[in-house]
PDB file of C-alpha atoms in Angstrom:
ATOM      1  CA  UNK A   1      23.724 -42.209 -18.388  1.00 86.00           C
ATOM      2  CA  UNK A   2      21.246 -43.147 -16.449  1.00 91.00           C
ATOM      3  CA  UNK A   3      18.815 -40.612 -14.861  1.00 95.00           C
ATOM      4  CA  UNK A   4      17.588 -41.364 -11.482  1.00 97.00           C
ATOM      5  CA  UNK A   5      14.439 -40.490 -10.449  1.00 98.00           C
ATOM      6  CA  UNK A   6      13.884 -37.547  -8.515  1.00 98.00           C
ATOM      7  CA  UNK A   7      11.042 -36.761  -6.068  1.00 98.00           C
ATOM      8  CA  UNK A   8      10.282 -33.328  -4.318  1.00 98.00           C
ATOM      9  CA  UNK A   9       8.583 -33.345  -0.950  1.00 98.00           C
ATOM     10  CA  UNK A  10       7.700 -29.346  -0.287  1.00 96.00           C
ATOM     11  CA  UNK A  11       7.482 -26.840  -2.665  1.00 95.00           C
ATOM     12  CA  UNK A  12       8.803 -24.111  -0.710  1.00 92.00           C
ATOM     13  CA  UNK A  13      11.937 -21.983  -1.612  1.00 91.00           C
ATOM     14  CA  UNK A  14      13.960 -24.842  -0.949  1.00 92.00           C
ATOM     15  CA  UNK A  15      11.619 -26.568  -3.306  1.00 95.00           C
ATOM     16  CA  UNK A  16      11.429 -24.526  -5.668  1.00 95.00           C
ATOM     17  CA  UNK A  17      15.688 -23.951  -5.886  1.00 94.00           C
ATOM     18  CA  UNK A  18      15.680 -28.206  -6.833  1.00 96.00           C
ATOM     19  CA  UNK A  19      13.530 -28.222  -9.229  1.00 96.00           C
ATOM     20  CA  UNK A  20      15.795 -25.482 -11.117  1.00 96.00           C
ATOM     21  CA  UNK A  21      18.585 -27.803  -9.984  1.00 96.00           C
ATOM     22  CA  UNK A  22      17.200 -31.435 -11.284  1.00 97.00           C
ATOM     23  CA  UNK A  23      15.706 -30.119 -14.681  1.00 95.00           C
ATOM     24  CA  UNK A  24      19.514 -28.442 -15.156  1.00 96.00           C
ATOM     25  CA  UNK A  25      21.334 -31.900 -13.698  1.00 97.00           C
ATOM     26  CA  UNK A  26      22.178 -34.516 -16.737  1.00 96.00           C
ATOM     27  CA  UNK A  27      21.890 -37.473 -14.206  1.00 97.00           C
ATOM     28  CA  UNK A  28      18.453 -36.654 -12.775  1.00 97.00           C
ATOM     29  CA  UNK A  29      14.707 -36.027 -14.036  1.00 97.00           C
ATOM     30  CA  UNK A  30      12.051 -35.109 -12.031  1.00 97.00           C
ATOM     31  CA  UNK A  31       9.521 -37.695 -11.269  1.00 98.00           C
ATOM     32  CA  UNK A  32       7.130 -35.213  -9.429  1.00 97.00           C
ATOM     33  CA  UNK A  33       6.922 -32.878  -6.214  1.00 97.00           C
ATOM     34  CA  UNK A  34       4.576 -34.271  -3.480  1.00 97.00           C
ATOM     35  CA  UNK A  35       2.458 -30.944  -1.762  1.00 95.00           C
ATOM     36  CA  UNK A  36      -0.132 -30.659   1.118  1.00 91.00           C
ATOM     37  CA  UNK A  37      -3.242 -31.491  -0.904  1.00 87.00           C
ATOM     38  CA  UNK A  38      -4.918 -27.446  -0.335  1.00 87.00           C
ATOM     39  CA  UNK A  39      -1.817 -26.398  -2.458  1.00 85.00           C
ATOM     40  CA  UNK A  40      -2.274 -29.404  -4.992  1.00 81.00           C
ATOM     41  CA  UNK A  41      -3.960 -27.250  -7.364  1.00 79.00           C
ATOM     42  CA  UNK A  42      -2.412 -23.597  -6.691  1.00 77.00           C
ATOM     43  CA  UNK A  43      -0.691 -23.960 -10.395  1.00 71.00           C
ATOM     44  CA  UNK A  44       2.839 -22.909 -10.541  1.00 83.00           C
ATOM     45  CA  UNK A  45       4.269 -21.931 -13.708  1.00 87.00           C
ATOM     46  CA  UNK A  46       8.302 -24.094 -12.777  1.00 90.00           C
ATOM     47  CA  UNK A  47       5.639 -26.760 -12.683  1.00 90.00           C
ATOM     48  CA  UNK A  48       3.615 -26.960 -16.000  1.00 91.00           C
ATOM     49  CA  UNK A  49       3.666 -30.747 -17.275  1.00 91.00           C
ATOM     50  CA  UNK A  50       5.577 -32.077 -13.869  1.00 94.00           C
ATOM     51  CA  UNK A  51       4.155 -34.430 -11.924  1.00 95.00           C
ATOM     52  CA  UNK A  52       1.825 -32.791  -8.487  1.00 95.00           C
ATOM     53  CA  UNK A  53       1.075 -35.021  -6.404  1.00 96.00           C
ATOM     54  CA  UNK A  54       0.191 -35.307  -2.104  1.00 96.00           C
ATOM     55  CA  UNK A  55       1.807 -38.734  -1.622  1.00 97.00           C
ATOM     56  CA  UNK A  56       5.497 -39.894  -2.150  1.00 98.00           C
ATOM     57  CA  UNK A  57       3.616 -43.146  -3.392  1.00 97.00           C
ATOM     58  CA  UNK A  58       1.366 -42.032  -6.535  1.00 97.00           C
ATOM     59  CA  UNK A  59       5.011 -41.273  -8.570  1.00 97.00           C
ATOM     60  CA  UNK A  60       6.496 -44.671 -10.521  1.00 92.00           C
ATOM     61  CA  UNK A  61       9.955 -45.538  -9.644  1.00 93.00           C
ATOM     62  CA  UNK A  62      11.324 -42.606  -7.227  1.00 98.00           C
ATOM     63  CA  UNK A  63      15.053 -43.276  -6.877  1.00 98.00           C
ATOM     64  CA  UNK A  64      15.685 -40.379  -4.436  1.00 98.00           C
ATOM     65  CA  UNK A  65      13.791 -38.439  -2.911  1.00 98.00           C
ATOM     66  CA  UNK A  66      14.467 -34.306  -1.178  1.00 98.00           C
ATOM     67  CA  UNK A  67      12.845 -33.625   1.351  1.00 98.00           C
ATOM     68  CA  UNK A  68      12.218 -29.795   1.269  1.00 96.00           C
ATOM     69  CA  UNK A  69       9.879 -29.604   4.330  1.00 95.00           C
ATOM     70  CA  UNK A  70      10.505 -27.711   7.345  1.00 93.00           C
ATOM     71  CA  UNK A  71      13.262 -29.252   9.948  1.00 91.00           C
ATOM     72  CA  UNK A  72      11.094 -30.687  12.392  1.00 94.00           C
ATOM     73  CA  UNK A  73       9.046 -32.354   9.884  1.00 95.00           C
ATOM     74  CA  UNK A  74      11.900 -33.799   8.742  1.00 96.00           C
ATOM     75  CA  UNK A  75      12.477 -36.992  11.051  1.00 96.00           C
ATOM     76  CA  UNK A  76       9.109 -38.376  10.441  1.00 97.00           C
ATOM     77  CA  UNK A  77       9.165 -37.858   6.916  1.00 98.00           C
ATOM     78  CA  UNK A  78      12.978 -39.792   5.632  1.00 98.00           C
ATOM     79  CA  UNK A  79      11.695 -42.580   7.788  1.00 98.00           C
ATOM     80  CA  UNK A  80       8.655 -43.096   6.080  1.00 98.00           C
ATOM     81  CA  UNK A  81      10.568 -42.784   2.773  1.00 98.00           C
ATOM     82  CA  UNK A  82      13.335 -44.821   3.156  1.00 98.00           C
ATOM     83  CA  UNK A  83      11.525 -47.594   4.296  1.00 98.00           C
ATOM     84  CA  UNK A  84       9.539 -46.990   0.822  1.00 98.00           C
ATOM     85  CA  UNK A  85      12.837 -48.142  -0.617  1.00 98.00           C
ATOM     86  CA  UNK A  86      13.927 -44.296  -1.986  1.00 98.00           C
ATOM     87  CA  UNK A  87      17.092 -42.746  -1.078  1.00 98.00           C
ATOM     88  CA  UNK A  88      16.727 -39.026   0.648  1.00 98.00           C
ATOM     89  CA  UNK A  89      18.561 -36.075   0.841  1.00 97.00           C
ATOM     90  CA  UNK A  90      17.731 -33.456   3.115  1.00 95.00           C
ATOM     91  CA  UNK A  91      18.841 -30.010   5.322  1.00 89.00           C
ATOM     92  CA  UNK A  92      17.713 -30.684   8.316  1.00 89.00           C
ATOM     93  CA  UNK A  93      19.237 -28.381  10.999  1.00 85.00           C
ATOM     94  CA  UNK A  94      18.478 -28.641  14.403  1.00 82.00           C
ATOM     95  CA  UNK A  95      22.173 -28.984  15.512  1.00 74.00           C
ATOM     96  CA  UNK A  96      21.385 -30.271  18.737  1.00 79.00           C
ATOM     97  CA  UNK A  97      19.296 -32.992  17.526  1.00 87.00           C
ATOM     98  CA  UNK A  98      21.857 -34.477  13.989  1.00 83.00           C
ATOM     99  CA  UNK A  99      23.456 -37.239  16.038  1.00 88.00           C
ATOM    100  CA  UNK A 100      20.353 -38.137  17.766  1.00 93.00           C
ATOM    101  CA  UNK A 101      18.913 -37.970  14.092  1.00 93.00           C
ATOM    102  CA  UNK A 102      21.158 -40.219  12.436  1.00 94.00           C
ATOM    103  CA  UNK A 103      21.157 -42.685  15.235  1.00 96.00           C
ATOM    104  CA  UNK A 104      17.343 -43.128  13.878  1.00 97.00           C
ATOM    105  CA  UNK A 105      17.941 -42.741  10.407  1.00 97.00           C
ATOM    106  CA  UNK A 106      20.930 -45.495  10.743  1.00 97.00           C
ATOM    107  CA  UNK A 107      18.817 -48.689  10.884  1.00 98.00           C
ATOM    108  CA  UNK A 108      16.107 -47.754   9.009  1.00 98.00           C
ATOM    109  CA  UNK A 109      18.241 -47.062   5.971  1.00 98.00           C
ATOM    110  CA  UNK A 110      20.142 -50.150   6.558  1.00 98.00           C
ATOM    111  CA  UNK A 111      16.786 -52.460   6.875  1.00 98.00           C
ATOM    112  CA  UNK A 112      15.570 -51.259   3.450  1.00 98.00           C
ATOM    113  CA  UNK A 113      18.959 -50.967   1.887  1.00 98.00           C
ATOM    114  CA  UNK A 114      19.190 -47.052   0.905  1.00 98.00           C
ATOM    115  CA  UNK A 115      20.686 -44.088   1.824  1.00 97.00           C
ATOM    116  CA  UNK A 116      20.082 -40.747   3.770  1.00 97.00           C
ATOM    117  CA  UNK A 117      22.059 -38.161   2.868  1.00 95.00           C
ATOM    118  CA  UNK A 118      21.396 -35.536   6.300  1.00 93.00           C
ATOM    119  CA  UNK A 119      21.879 -31.927   6.757  1.00 86.00           C
ATOM    120  CA  UNK A 120      23.403 -31.714   3.115  1.00 84.00           C
ATOM    121  CA  UNK A 121      24.082 -27.329   2.449  1.00 75.00           C
ATOM    122  CA  UNK A 122      25.648 -24.623   4.071  1.00 71.00           C
ATOM    123  CA  UNK A 123      24.061 -24.395   7.109  1.00 71.00           C
ATOM    124  CA  UNK A 124      24.181 -26.916   8.195  1.00 69.00           C
ATOM    125  CA  UNK A 125      27.044 -28.556   6.337  1.00 68.00           C
ATOM    126  CA  UNK A 126      30.145 -27.522   5.059  1.00 75.00           C
ATOM    127  CA  UNK A 127      29.477 -24.295   8.008  1.00 75.00           C
ATOM    128  CA  UNK A 128      28.783 -26.234  10.174  1.00 73.00           C
ATOM    129  CA  UNK A 129      31.926 -28.232   9.791  1.00 76.00           C
ATOM    130  CA  UNK A 130      34.220 -24.764   9.637  1.00 83.00           C
ATOM    131  CA  UNK A 131      32.092 -23.616  12.889  1.00 80.00           C
ATOM    132  CA  UNK A 132      33.263 -27.194  14.600  1.00 80.00           C
ATOM    133  CA  UNK A 133      36.806 -26.154  13.739  1.00 88.00           C
ATOM    134  CA  UNK A 134      36.746 -23.312  15.036  1.00 88.00           C
ATOM    135  CA  UNK A 135      35.548 -24.269  17.963  1.00 87.00           C
ATOM    136  CA  UNK A 136      37.925 -26.475  18.073  1.00 83.00           C
ATOM    137  CA  UNK A 137      41.662 -24.525  17.145  1.00 88.00           C
ATOM    138  CA  UNK A 138      39.772 -21.088  19.376  1.00 83.00           C
ATOM    139  CA  UNK A 139      37.773 -22.304  22.236  1.00 71.00           C
TER     140      UNK A 139
END
């Protein structure tokens, strides 16, 4: 079975849980974690033996980057990562901007033959779909 090399960009609450999820997934391997320069030296027992870098380009052969960043930083980061030929997954949650965000990433992903999974999770994600269905049913 192929093991996809995954990087995590950001190491807040979501980043920490992503480390756990990737380590338990049989088809993923954690290639490394990208953190702010001032945070790289701060050690975490969870990251023992995991490459911690300041730029995604410092990691080898990454297939997918999970963007565990504040939503306002995600569009720029996603476009940069997609342009590197790396697939992305994010949980972008600025509901009023989702359509524009998708329109922004679509040409970048197509140009670099990558995939951008946007707004994955509960909210946005499945909660957003259910909210829309309920608004349709009972406006």
